């Protein structure tokens, strides 16, 4: 792998043509709707009434240009790493001694997940916080996702992405930085610490699987710990349909999702409904902006390929630097601290009463505060 062919960092702005937006509205107006069993609820998938209402809102009330303008308020760039285009936000703090922080999203997310974190993390002084908690933020789109997609060659698994992230931070001139992620961002952030250990000071996660070895002594676990393991085991032993399809037939799936905006909407909206705290639902505009990152870039298939590529990767993911974990109760699976401590150097652990898989969108204030607290130990070269 060579990163030396083209290291230019190019300014970028999102500029979607009006013809693409008109085509989207036309397709939504011509949706061919399926039937539905009476009283099916969510048992068979996304309910027809729910999706019709959401699609009509998308067609008639959602205004992409407003969100495009907000996104373009942040400095954006692209660069070529390992032969693929990488799109990223790079928001430098007004505080010169801010700590660089790499934020990585997951599926079916995008950089849209982090919009509510940018101001408070980069400029805490303006949000009533301590300027000593400031971060320089690097927020890349995973290769194959959004404006980093589609990828053009095989092999873009989590380890290859992590190596690309390490190269990105090197190009930006950051010799020491932290990493944060949830979903795929959790795996990628830990691997970044493996491949760039000398430069990563700490890793913060809001999603972590704890899988005990077959011979592990579990006698000291509490009932809550055992319940968490059972829940995680159910999730692993019977993977959801989306995971099976994306891990095995991403190309076949891509035809439907790339051709039908309602198909793409249903594929993502289901996850935002099932994986979030009912008290903290992500609002329709923010969810639709996230969906637009897949629709407008035609990356339903290339984003799904991350599951296919990573399914071939075996072995546990380590993390050689101190780790912090934020646990949100409506996430897919909840980690067990005592098991996590057997594998990682856990120096910070928070349990929250609200929030789910998309914590940065559901409860941004909680996540901001947890990131501030965790990374304080690494400020000014400290490691406590």
mmCIF file of C-alpha atoms in Angstrom:
data_model
loop_
_atom_site.group_PDB
_atom_site.id
_atom_site.type_symbol
_atom_site.label_atom_id
_atom_site.label_comp_id
_atom_site.label_asym_id
_atom_site.label_seq_id
_atom_site.Cartn_x
_atom_site.Cartn_y
_atom_site.Cartn_z
ATOM 1 C CA UNK A 1 0.000 0.000 0.000
ATOM 2 C CA UNK A 2 1.386 3.404 -0.996
ATOM 3 C CA UNK A 3 0.135 6.795 0.175
ATOM 4 C CA UNK A 4 2.722 8.786 -1.797
ATOM 5 C CA UNK A 5 1.110 9.103 -5.245
ATOM 6 C CA UNK A 6 -1.250 12.045 -4.565
ATOM 7 C CA UNK A 7 -1.256 13.757 -1.186
ATOM 8 C CA UNK A 8 -3.029 16.972 -2.184
ATOM 9 C CA UNK A 9 -5.824 18.152 0.117
ATOM 10 C CA UNK A 10 -8.519 19.823 -1.977
ATOM 11 C CA UNK A 11 -11.250 22.203 -0.724
ATOM 12 C CA UNK A 12 -14.759 20.807 -1.264
ATOM 13 C CA UNK A 13 -18.308 22.120 -1.240
ATOM 14 C CA UNK A 14 -21.510 20.125 -1.550
ATOM 15 C CA UNK A 15 -23.287 21.294 -4.703
ATOM 16 C CA UNK A 16 -26.197 19.097 -5.727
ATOM 17 C CA UNK A 17 -27.779 19.999 -9.046
ATOM 18 C CA UNK A 18 -31.417 21.000 -9.116
ATOM 19 C CA UNK A 19 -32.085 18.288 -11.689
ATOM 20 C CA UNK A 20 -31.099 15.644 -9.118
ATOM 21 C CA UNK A 21 -33.500 17.093 -6.563
ATOM 22 C CA UNK A 22 -36.272 17.285 -9.146
ATOM 23 C CA UNK A 23 -35.651 13.660 -10.105
ATOM 24 C CA UNK A 24 -35.927 12.644 -6.440
ATOM 25 C CA UNK A 25 -39.297 14.383 -6.037
ATOM 26 C CA UNK A 26 -40.542 12.815 -9.254
ATOM 27 C CA UNK A 27 -39.536 9.338 -8.118
ATOM 28 C CA UNK A 28 -41.197 9.860 -4.733
ATOM 29 C CA UNK A 29 -44.423 10.956 -6.450
ATOM 30 C CA UNK A 30 -44.413 7.807 -8.595
ATOM 31 C CA UNK A 31 -43.722 5.307 -5.812
ATOM 32 C CA UNK A 32 -45.268 1.901 -6.358
ATOM 33 C CA UNK A 33 -46.417 0.942 -2.870
ATOM 34 C CA UNK A 34 -46.703 -2.667 -1.617
ATOM 35 C CA UNK A 35 -49.627 -4.139 0.255
ATOM 36 C CA UNK A 36 -49.624 -4.692 4.006
ATOM 37 C CA UNK A 37 -51.228 -7.176 6.369
ATOM 38 C CA UNK A 38 -53.811 -5.750 8.778
ATOM 39 C CA UNK A 39 -52.507 -4.884 12.251
ATOM 40 C CA UNK A 40 -48.962 -5.928 11.327
ATOM 41 C CA UNK A 41 -47.324 -3.052 13.180
ATOM 42 C CA UNK A 42 -43.521 -3.213 13.015
ATOM 43 C CA UNK A 43 -43.375 -7.018 13.241
ATOM 44 C CA UNK A 44 -42.970 -7.488 9.483
ATOM 45 C CA UNK A 45 -40.861 -4.386 8.919
ATOM 46 C CA UNK A 46 -41.576 -0.691 8.390
ATOM 47 C CA UNK A 47 -45.361 -0.063 8.473
ATOM 48 C CA UNK A 48 -46.916 1.223 5.269
ATOM 49 C CA UNK A 49 -48.657 4.195 6.870
ATOM 50 C CA UNK A 50 -45.512 5.345 8.645
ATOM 51 C CA UNK A 51 -43.425 5.218 5.488
ATOM 52 C CA UNK A 52 -46.048 6.888 3.295
ATOM 53 C CA UNK A 53 -46.223 9.803 5.690
ATOM 54 C CA UNK A 54 -42.442 10.089 5.915
ATOM 55 C CA UNK A 55 -42.011 9.870 2.123
ATOM 56 C CA UNK A 56 -44.632 12.573 1.586
ATOM 57 C CA UNK A 57 -42.845 14.810 4.069
ATOM 58 C CA UNK A 58 -39.605 14.173 2.163
ATOM 59 C CA UNK A 59 -41.284 15.080 -1.146
ATOM 60 C CA UNK A 60 -43.202 18.177 -0.068
ATOM 61 C CA UNK A 61 -41.734 19.642 3.146
ATOM 62 C CA UNK A 62 -38.072 18.696 3.404
ATOM 63 C CA UNK A 63 -35.706 21.302 1.945
ATOM 64 C CA UNK A 64 -32.286 19.930 1.056
ATOM 65 C CA UNK A 65 -30.850 23.353 0.258
ATOM 66 C CA UNK A 66 -31.171 24.459 3.894
ATOM 67 C CA UNK A 67 -29.173 21.474 5.085
ATOM 68 C CA UNK A 68 -26.688 21.715 2.236
ATOM 69 C CA UNK A 69 -26.049 25.324 3.276
ATOM 70 C CA UNK A 70 -25.483 24.339 6.895
ATOM 71 C CA UNK A 71 -23.072 21.571 5.924
ATOM 72 C CA UNK A 72 -21.152 23.980 3.723
ATOM 73 C CA UNK A 73 -20.632 26.302 6.683
ATOM 74 C CA UNK A 74 -17.990 23.833 7.872
ATOM 75 C CA UNK A 75 -14.626 23.531 6.084
ATOM 76 C CA UNK A 76 -14.702 20.432 3.874
ATOM 77 C CA UNK A 77 -11.981 18.770 1.883
ATOM 78 C CA UNK A 78 -11.164 15.709 -0.179
ATOM 79 C CA UNK A 79 -7.917 13.845 -0.607
ATOM 80 C CA UNK A 80 -6.845 10.604 -2.260
ATOM 81 C CA UNK A 81 -5.622 7.889 0.103
ATOM 82 C CA UNK A 82 -4.709 4.373 -1.018
ATOM 83 C CA UNK A 83 -6.332 5.021 -4.382
ATOM 84 C CA UNK A 84 -9.708 6.185 -3.111
ATOM 85 C CA UNK A 85 -11.314 9.566 -2.554
ATOM 86 C CA UNK A 86 -11.777 10.575 1.089
ATOM 87 C CA UNK A 87 -14.156 13.401 1.988
ATOM 88 C CA UNK A 88 -13.894 14.988 5.424
ATOM 89 C CA UNK A 89 -14.815 17.955 7.564
ATOM 90 C CA UNK A 90 -11.861 19.670 9.227
ATOM 91 C CA UNK A 91 -12.987 22.144 11.874
ATOM 92 C CA UNK A 92 -10.121 23.773 13.720
ATOM 93 C CA UNK A 93 -10.858 25.220 17.132
ATOM 94 C CA UNK A 94 -10.190 28.896 17.839
ATOM 95 C CA UNK A 95 -8.233 27.600 20.848
ATOM 96 C CA UNK A 96 -4.701 27.034 19.566
ATOM 97 C CA UNK A 97 -3.831 24.306 22.080
ATOM 98 C CA UNK A 98 -6.959 22.250 21.298
ATOM 99 C CA UNK A 99 -6.592 18.462 21.146
ATOM 100 C CA UNK A 100 -7.127 16.924 17.687
ATOM 101 C CA UNK A 101 -10.037 14.458 17.677
ATOM 102 C CA UNK A 102 -10.948 12.014 14.912
ATOM 103 C CA UNK A 103 -14.694 11.208 14.784
ATOM 104 C CA UNK A 104 -15.855 8.166 12.784
ATOM 105 C CA UNK A 105 -19.481 7.348 11.978
ATOM 106 C CA UNK A 106 -21.025 3.974 11.171
ATOM 107 C CA UNK A 107 -23.858 2.475 9.109
ATOM 108 C CA UNK A 108 -26.501 3.669 8.375
ATOM 109 C CA UNK A 109 -24.974 6.918 9.547
ATOM 110 C CA UNK A 110 -22.778 9.579 8.013
ATOM 111 C CA UNK A 111 -20.947 12.728 9.033
ATOM 112 C CA UNK A 112 -24.451 14.154 9.591
ATOM 113 C CA UNK A 113 -24.417 12.261 12.903
ATOM 114 C CA UNK A 114 -21.887 14.689 14.352
ATOM 115 C CA UNK A 115 -23.343 18.069 13.372
ATOM 116 C CA UNK A 116 -24.624 18.859 16.865
ATOM 117 C CA UNK A 117 -21.233 18.026 18.389
ATOM 118 C CA UNK A 118 -19.111 20.315 16.241
ATOM 119 C CA UNK A 119 -19.783 23.662 17.903
ATOM 120 C CA UNK A 120 -19.576 22.542 21.545
ATOM 121 C CA UNK A 121 -16.476 20.408 20.943
ATOM 122 C CA UNK A 122 -14.539 22.839 18.756
ATOM 123 C CA UNK A 123 -15.530 26.061 20.514
ATOM 124 C CA UNK A 124 -16.676 25.297 24.079
ATOM 125 C CA UNK A 125 -16.089 28.930 25.103
ATOM 126 C CA UNK A 126 -19.023 29.985 22.882
ATOM 127 C CA UNK A 127 -21.261 27.259 24.339
ATOM 128 C CA UNK A 128 -20.744 28.015 28.006
ATOM 129 C CA UNK A 129 -17.945 25.461 28.399
ATOM 130 C CA UNK A 130 -14.308 25.553 29.410
ATOM 131 C CA UNK A 131 -12.002 26.553 26.509
ATOM 132 C CA UNK A 132 -9.483 24.065 27.903
ATOM 133 C CA UNK A 133 -11.814 21.311 26.616
ATOM 134 C CA UNK A 134 -11.532 22.386 22.967
ATOM 135 C CA UNK A 135 -10.878 19.995 20.068
ATOM 136 C CA UNK A 136 -9.690 20.349 16.499
ATOM 137 C CA UNK A 137 -12.155 18.064 14.701
ATOM 138 C CA UNK A 138 -11.509 15.719 11.772
ATOM 139 C CA UNK A 139 -14.731 14.042 10.607
ATOM 140 C CA UNK A 140 -14.249 11.808 7.550
ATOM 141 C CA UNK A 141 -16.822 9.949 5.501
ATOM 142 C CA UNK A 142 -15.910 6.253 5.495
ATOM 143 C CA UNK A 143 -14.701 5.101 2.042
ATOM 144 C CA UNK A 144 -17.790 3.913 0.170
ATOM 145 C CA UNK A 145 -20.080 6.255 2.127
ATOM 146 C CA UNK A 146 -21.448 9.594 1.008
ATOM 147 C CA UNK A 147 -18.961 11.854 -0.730
ATOM 148 C CA UNK A 148 -16.157 9.349 -0.049
ATOM 149 C CA UNK A 149 -17.887 6.910 -2.329
ATOM 150 C CA UNK A 150 -18.312 4.795 -4.139
ATOM 151 C CA UNK A 151 -15.091 2.852 -3.704
ATOM 152 C CA UNK A 152 -13.520 1.467 -6.890
ATOM 153 C CA UNK A 153 -11.676 -1.620 -5.666
ATOM 154 C CA UNK A 154 -12.072 -4.537 -3.287
ATOM 155 C CA UNK A 155 -10.704 -4.841 0.221
ATOM 156 C CA UNK A 156 -11.984 -1.750 2.019
ATOM 157 C CA UNK A 157 -12.418 -3.391 5.412
ATOM 158 C CA UNK A 158 -12.035 -1.757 8.817
ATOM 159 C CA UNK A 159 -8.268 -2.240 8.967
ATOM 160 C CA UNK A 160 -7.666 -0.640 5.591
ATOM 161 C CA UNK A 161 -9.901 2.281 6.619
ATOM 162 C CA UNK A 162 -7.982 2.671 9.887
ATOM 163 C CA UNK A 163 -4.676 2.863 8.003
ATOM 164 C CA UNK A 164 -6.214 5.514 5.747
ATOM 165 C CA UNK A 165 -7.327 7.503 8.806
ATOM 166 C CA UNK A 166 -3.812 7.384 10.253
ATOM 167 C CA UNK A 167 -2.494 8.716 6.957
ATOM 168 C CA UNK A 168 -5.155 11.432 6.902
ATOM 169 C CA UNK A 169 -4.147 12.653 10.359
ATOM 170 C CA UNK A 170 -0.486 12.621 9.303
ATOM 171 C CA UNK A 171 -1.277 14.742 6.244
ATOM 172 C CA UNK A 172 -3.110 17.231 8.422
ATOM 173 C CA UNK A 173 -0.041 17.552 10.609
ATOM 174 C CA UNK A 174 -1.431 16.031 13.795
ATOM 175 C CA UNK A 175 1.275 14.208 15.714
ATOM 176 C CA UNK A 176 -0.959 13.361 18.666
ATOM 177 C CA UNK A 177 -4.717 12.878 18.623
ATOM 178 C CA UNK A 178 -7.705 11.092 20.104
ATOM 179 C CA UNK A 179 -10.315 8.956 18.360
ATOM 180 C CA UNK A 180 -14.019 8.411 18.911
ATOM 181 C CA UNK A 181 -16.644 6.266 17.223
ATOM 182 C CA UNK A 182 -19.791 4.201 17.454
ATOM 183 C CA UNK A 183 -21.030 1.322 15.286
ATOM 184 C CA UNK A 184 -18.333 0.763 12.605
ATOM 185 C CA UNK A 185 -16.595 3.805 14.036
ATOM 186 C CA UNK A 186 -16.014 1.824 17.219
ATOM 187 C CA UNK A 187 -14.061 -0.881 15.402
ATOM 188 C CA UNK A 188 -12.233 1.583 13.163
ATOM 189 C CA UNK A 189 -11.203 3.810 16.096
ATOM 190 C CA UNK A 190 -9.703 0.876 18.009
ATOM 191 C CA UNK A 191 -7.792 -0.289 14.943
ATOM 192 C CA UNK A 192 -6.509 3.246 14.338
ATOM 193 C CA UNK A 193 -4.940 2.984 17.800
ATOM 194 C CA UNK A 194 -3.353 -0.329 16.780
ATOM 195 C CA UNK A 195 -1.884 0.902 13.513
ATOM 196 C CA UNK A 196 -0.924 4.374 14.777
ATOM 197 C CA UNK A 197 -0.203 3.674 18.424
ATOM 198 C CA UNK A 198 2.585 6.204 18.764
ATOM 199 C CA UNK A 199 0.218 9.041 17.839
ATOM 200 C CA UNK A 200 -3.168 8.068 19.366
ATOM 201 C CA UNK A 201 -3.485 9.170 22.991
ATOM 202 C CA UNK A 202 -6.866 7.600 23.760
ATOM 203 C CA UNK A 203 -9.999 6.058 22.259
ATOM 204 C CA UNK A 204 -13.574 6.849 23.290
ATOM 205 C CA UNK A 205 -16.474 4.656 22.173
ATOM 206 C CA UNK A 206 -20.234 4.719 22.461
ATOM 207 C CA UNK A 207 -20.645 1.158 21.203
ATOM 208 C CA UNK A 208 -18.716 -1.921 22.300
ATOM 209 C CA UNK A 209 -19.359 -5.661 22.131
ATOM 210 C CA UNK A 210 -18.002 -7.717 25.027
ATOM 211 C CA UNK A 211 -17.744 -11.382 24.066
ATOM 212 C CA UNK A 212 -16.368 -13.644 26.803
ATOM 213 C CA UNK A 213 -13.986 -16.460 25.789
ATOM 214 C CA UNK A 214 -15.475 -19.946 25.942
ATOM 215 C CA UNK A 215 -13.430 -20.769 29.047
ATOM 216 C CA UNK A 216 -14.069 -17.453 30.826
ATOM 217 C CA UNK A 217 -15.089 -17.527 34.488
ATOM 218 C CA UNK A 218 -18.430 -15.719 34.612
ATOM 219 C CA UNK A 219 -19.306 -16.565 38.192
ATOM 220 C CA UNK A 220 -18.765 -13.014 39.387
ATOM 221 C CA UNK A 221 -21.152 -11.386 36.940
ATOM 222 C CA UNK A 222 -24.263 -9.655 38.206
ATOM 223 C CA UNK A 223 -27.734 -10.450 36.907
ATOM 224 C CA UNK A 224 -27.633 -7.266 34.833
ATOM 225 C CA UNK A 225 -24.308 -8.356 33.341
ATOM 226 C CA UNK A 226 -25.750 -11.753 32.431
ATOM 227 C CA UNK A 227 -28.818 -10.117 30.894
ATOM 228 C CA UNK A 228 -26.545 -7.970 28.764
ATOM 229 C CA UNK A 229 -24.587 -11.004 27.580
ATOM 230 C CA UNK A 230 -27.786 -12.845 26.699
ATOM 231 C CA UNK A 231 -29.047 -9.844 24.755
ATOM 232 C CA UNK A 232 -25.759 -9.582 22.864
ATOM 233 C CA UNK A 233 -25.753 -13.321 22.184
ATOM 234 C CA UNK A 234 -29.257 -13.146 20.706
ATOM 235 C CA UNK A 235 -28.107 -10.323 18.457
ATOM 236 C CA UNK A 236 -25.046 -12.266 17.268
ATOM 237 C CA UNK A 237 -26.732 -15.647 16.848
ATOM 238 C CA UNK A 238 -29.638 -14.335 14.774
ATOM 239 C CA UNK A 239 -28.279 -11.369 12.808
ATOM 240 C CA UNK A 240 -30.868 -9.012 11.420
ATOM 241 C CA UNK A 241 -31.801 -9.302 7.756
ATOM 242 C CA UNK A 242 -29.914 -6.153 6.789
ATOM 243 C CA UNK A 243 -26.679 -7.605 8.162
ATOM 244 C CA UNK A 244 -27.038 -10.938 6.377
ATOM 245 C CA UNK A 245 -27.764 -9.249 3.060
ATOM 246 C CA UNK A 246 -25.024 -6.649 3.282
ATOM 247 C CA UNK A 247 -22.492 -9.250 4.419
ATOM 248 C CA UNK A 248 -23.299 -11.635 1.580
ATOM 249 C CA UNK A 249 -25.052 -9.934 -1.366
ATOM 250 C CA UNK A 250 -24.395 -6.182 -1.278
ATOM 251 C CA UNK A 251 -24.468 -5.857 -5.052
ATOM 252 C CA UNK A 252 -27.888 -7.475 -5.422
ATOM 253 C CA UNK A 253 -29.300 -5.234 -2.709
ATOM 254 C CA UNK A 254 -27.819 -2.123 -4.306
ATOM 255 C CA UNK A 255 -30.102 -2.221 -7.350
ATOM 256 C CA UNK A 256 -33.256 -1.713 -5.320
ATOM 257 C CA UNK A 257 -31.824 0.904 -2.980
ATOM 258 C CA UNK A 258 -30.092 2.906 -5.715
ATOM 259 C CA UNK A 259 -33.185 2.962 -7.940
ATOM 260 C CA UNK A 260 -35.891 3.604 -5.344
ATOM 261 C CA UNK A 261 -35.700 6.490 -2.879
ATOM 262 C CA UNK A 262 -38.494 4.950 -0.815
ATOM 263 C CA UNK A 263 -36.549 1.690 -0.713
ATOM 264 C CA UNK A 264 -33.479 3.549 0.534
ATOM 265 C CA UNK A 265 -35.617 5.457 3.029
ATOM 266 C CA UNK A 266 -37.215 2.312 4.450
ATOM 267 C CA UNK A 267 -33.831 0.561 4.725
ATOM 268 C CA UNK A 268 -32.472 3.355 6.922
ATOM 269 C CA UNK A 269 -35.602 4.647 8.699
ATOM 270 C CA UNK A 270 -36.203 1.207 10.207
ATOM 271 C CA UNK A 271 -32.877 1.419 12.022
ATOM 272 C CA UNK A 272 -33.498 4.935 13.279
ATOM 273 C CA UNK A 273 -36.790 3.730 14.734
ATOM 274 C CA UNK A 274 -35.591 0.461 16.264
ATOM 275 C CA UNK A 275 -32.180 1.546 17.545
ATOM 276 C CA UNK A 276 -33.076 4.803 19.265
ATOM 277 C CA UNK A 277 -34.539 5.875 22.588
ATOM 278 C CA UNK A 278 -38.286 6.566 22.110
ATOM 279 C CA UNK A 279 -37.855 9.656 24.277
ATOM 280 C CA UNK A 280 -35.058 11.015 22.061
ATOM 281 C CA UNK A 281 -36.089 10.238 18.495
ATOM 282 C CA UNK A 282 -34.000 11.820 15.742
ATOM 283 C CA UNK A 283 -36.119 14.460 14.006
ATOM 284 C CA UNK A 284 -37.244 13.816 10.434
ATOM 285 C CA UNK A 285 -35.121 16.538 8.855
ATOM 286 C CA UNK A 286 -31.895 15.246 10.384
ATOM 287 C CA UNK A 287 -32.697 11.635 9.473
ATOM 288 C CA UNK A 288 -33.618 12.611 5.901
ATOM 289 C CA UNK A 289 -30.381 14.590 5.527
ATOM 290 C CA UNK A 290 -28.565 11.420 6.528
ATOM 291 C CA UNK A 291 -30.601 9.426 3.978
ATOM 292 C CA UNK A 292 -29.745 12.022 1.330
ATOM 293 C CA UNK A 293 -26.035 11.267 1.814
ATOM 294 C CA UNK A 294 -26.756 7.758 0.542
ATOM 295 C CA UNK A 295 -29.290 8.696 -2.132
ATOM 296 C CA UNK A 296 -27.524 11.638 -3.760
ATOM 297 C CA UNK A 297 -24.160 9.847 -3.912
ATOM 298 C CA UNK A 298 -25.531 6.465 -4.998
ATOM 299 C CA UNK A 299 -23.627 4.711 -2.214
ATOM 300 C CA UNK A 300 -26.168 2.196 -0.916
ATOM 301 C CA UNK A 301 -24.124 -0.612 -2.439
ATOM 302 C CA UNK A 302 -20.613 0.627 -1.709
ATOM 303 C CA UNK A 303 -21.482 1.351 1.929
ATOM 304 C CA UNK A 304 -22.949 -2.147 2.260
ATOM 305 C CA UNK A 305 -19.693 -3.601 0.950
ATOM 306 C CA UNK A 306 -18.054 -2.709 4.260
ATOM 307 C CA UNK A 307 -20.080 -5.556 5.795
ATOM 308 C CA UNK A 308 -18.999 -7.956 3.047
ATOM 309 C CA UNK A 309 -15.309 -7.062 3.328
ATOM 310 C CA UNK A 310 -15.253 -7.078 7.120
ATOM 311 C CA UNK A 311 -17.110 -10.406 7.350
ATOM 312 C CA UNK A 312 -13.954 -11.986 5.945
ATOM 313 C CA UNK A 313 -11.818 -10.469 8.711
ATOM 314 C CA UNK A 314 -11.245 -12.755 11.668
ATOM 315 C CA UNK A 315 -9.873 -12.160 15.131
ATOM 316 C CA UNK A 316 -10.547 -9.761 17.956
ATOM 317 C CA UNK A 317 -9.835 -6.073 17.756
ATOM 318 C CA UNK A 318 -7.386 -4.821 20.331
ATOM 319 C CA UNK A 319 -6.729 -1.320 21.565
ATOM 320 C CA UNK A 320 -3.257 -0.569 22.956
ATOM 321 C CA UNK A 321 -4.147 2.858 24.389
ATOM 322 C CA UNK A 322 -6.449 3.930 27.251
ATOM 323 C CA UNK A 323 -10.143 3.589 26.452
ATOM 324 C CA UNK A 324 -13.326 5.312 27.571
ATOM 325 C CA UNK A 325 -16.806 3.852 27.064
ATOM 326 C CA UNK A 326 -20.178 5.599 27.113
ATOM 327 C CA UNK A 327 -23.124 3.192 27.440
ATOM 328 C CA UNK A 328 -26.549 4.264 26.170
ATOM 329 C CA UNK A 329 -29.448 2.002 27.199
ATOM 330 C CA UNK A 330 -31.265 1.708 23.849
ATOM 331 C CA UNK A 331 -28.205 0.589 21.898
ATOM 332 C CA UNK A 332 -28.164 -2.739 20.053
ATOM 333 C CA UNK A 333 -26.057 -4.482 22.677
ATOM 334 C CA UNK A 334 -24.709 -3.239 25.983
ATOM 335 C CA UNK A 335 -21.170 -4.030 27.124
ATOM 336 C CA UNK A 336 -20.188 -5.634 30.427
ATOM 337 C CA UNK A 337 -17.531 -3.562 32.150
ATOM 338 C CA UNK A 338 -15.735 -6.397 33.940
ATOM 339 C CA UNK A 339 -15.321 -8.252 30.635
ATOM 340 C CA UNK A 340 -14.214 -5.120 28.793
ATOM 341 C CA UNK A 341 -11.555 -4.553 31.444
ATOM 342 C CA UNK A 342 -10.087 -8.003 30.712
ATOM 343 C CA UNK A 343 -9.353 -6.916 27.140
ATOM 344 C CA UNK A 344 -8.804 -3.174 27.289
ATOM 345 C CA UNK A 345 -7.268 -0.496 29.469
ATOM 346 C CA UNK A 346 -10.590 0.999 30.574
ATOM 347 C CA UNK A 347 -9.942 4.296 32.339
ATOM 348 C CA UNK A 348 -13.412 5.821 31.959
ATOM 349 C CA UNK A 349 -16.904 4.277 31.948
ATOM 350 C CA UNK A 350 -20.260 6.084 31.867
ATOM 351 C CA UNK A 351 -23.785 4.660 32.030
ATOM 352 C CA UNK A 352 -26.602 6.935 30.869
ATOM 353 C CA UNK A 353 -30.378 6.782 31.354
ATOM 354 C CA UNK A 354 -31.242 7.975 27.849
ATOM 355 C CA UNK A 355 -29.954 7.529 24.326
ATOM 356 C CA UNK A 356 -29.375 4.725 21.891
ATOM 357 C CA UNK A 357 -27.273 3.729 18.900
ATOM 358 C CA UNK A 358 -27.185 7.222 17.391
ATOM 359 C CA UNK A 359 -26.141 8.955 20.604
ATOM 360 C CA UNK A 360 -24.538 11.916 18.828
ATOM 361 C CA UNK A 361 -27.934 12.722 17.298
ATOM 362 C CA UNK A 362 -30.212 11.645 20.153
ATOM 363 C CA UNK A 363 -28.387 13.022 23.193
ATOM 364 C CA UNK A 364 -25.546 15.210 21.881
ATOM 365 C CA UNK A 365 -25.160 17.115 25.163
ATOM 366 C CA UNK A 366 -24.480 13.878 27.064
ATOM 367 C CA UNK A 367 -21.942 12.685 24.532
ATOM 368 C CA UNK A 368 -20.181 16.054 24.373
ATOM 369 C CA UNK A 369 -19.751 16.105 28.126
ATOM 370 C CA UNK A 370 -18.489 12.535 28.218
ATOM 371 C CA UNK A 371 -15.914 13.247 25.511
ATOM 372 C CA UNK A 372 -14.727 16.309 27.406
ATOM 373 C CA UNK A 373 -14.340 14.395 30.653
ATOM 374 C CA UNK A 374 -12.533 11.437 29.093
ATOM 375 C CA UNK A 375 -10.018 13.442 27.070
ATOM 376 C CA UNK A 376 -9.108 15.846 29.889
ATOM 377 C CA UNK A 377 -6.577 13.285 31.100
ATOM 378 C CA UNK A 378 -4.652 13.622 27.823
ATOM 379 C CA UNK A 379 -4.442 17.405 27.650
ATOM 380 C CA UNK A 380 -1.057 19.114 27.470
ATOM 381 C CA UNK A 381 0.691 15.815 27.009
ATOM 382 C CA UNK A 382 -0.710 14.382 30.223
ATOM 383 C CA UNK A 383 -1.608 10.731 30.620
ATOM 384 C CA UNK A 384 -3.343 10.049 33.922
#
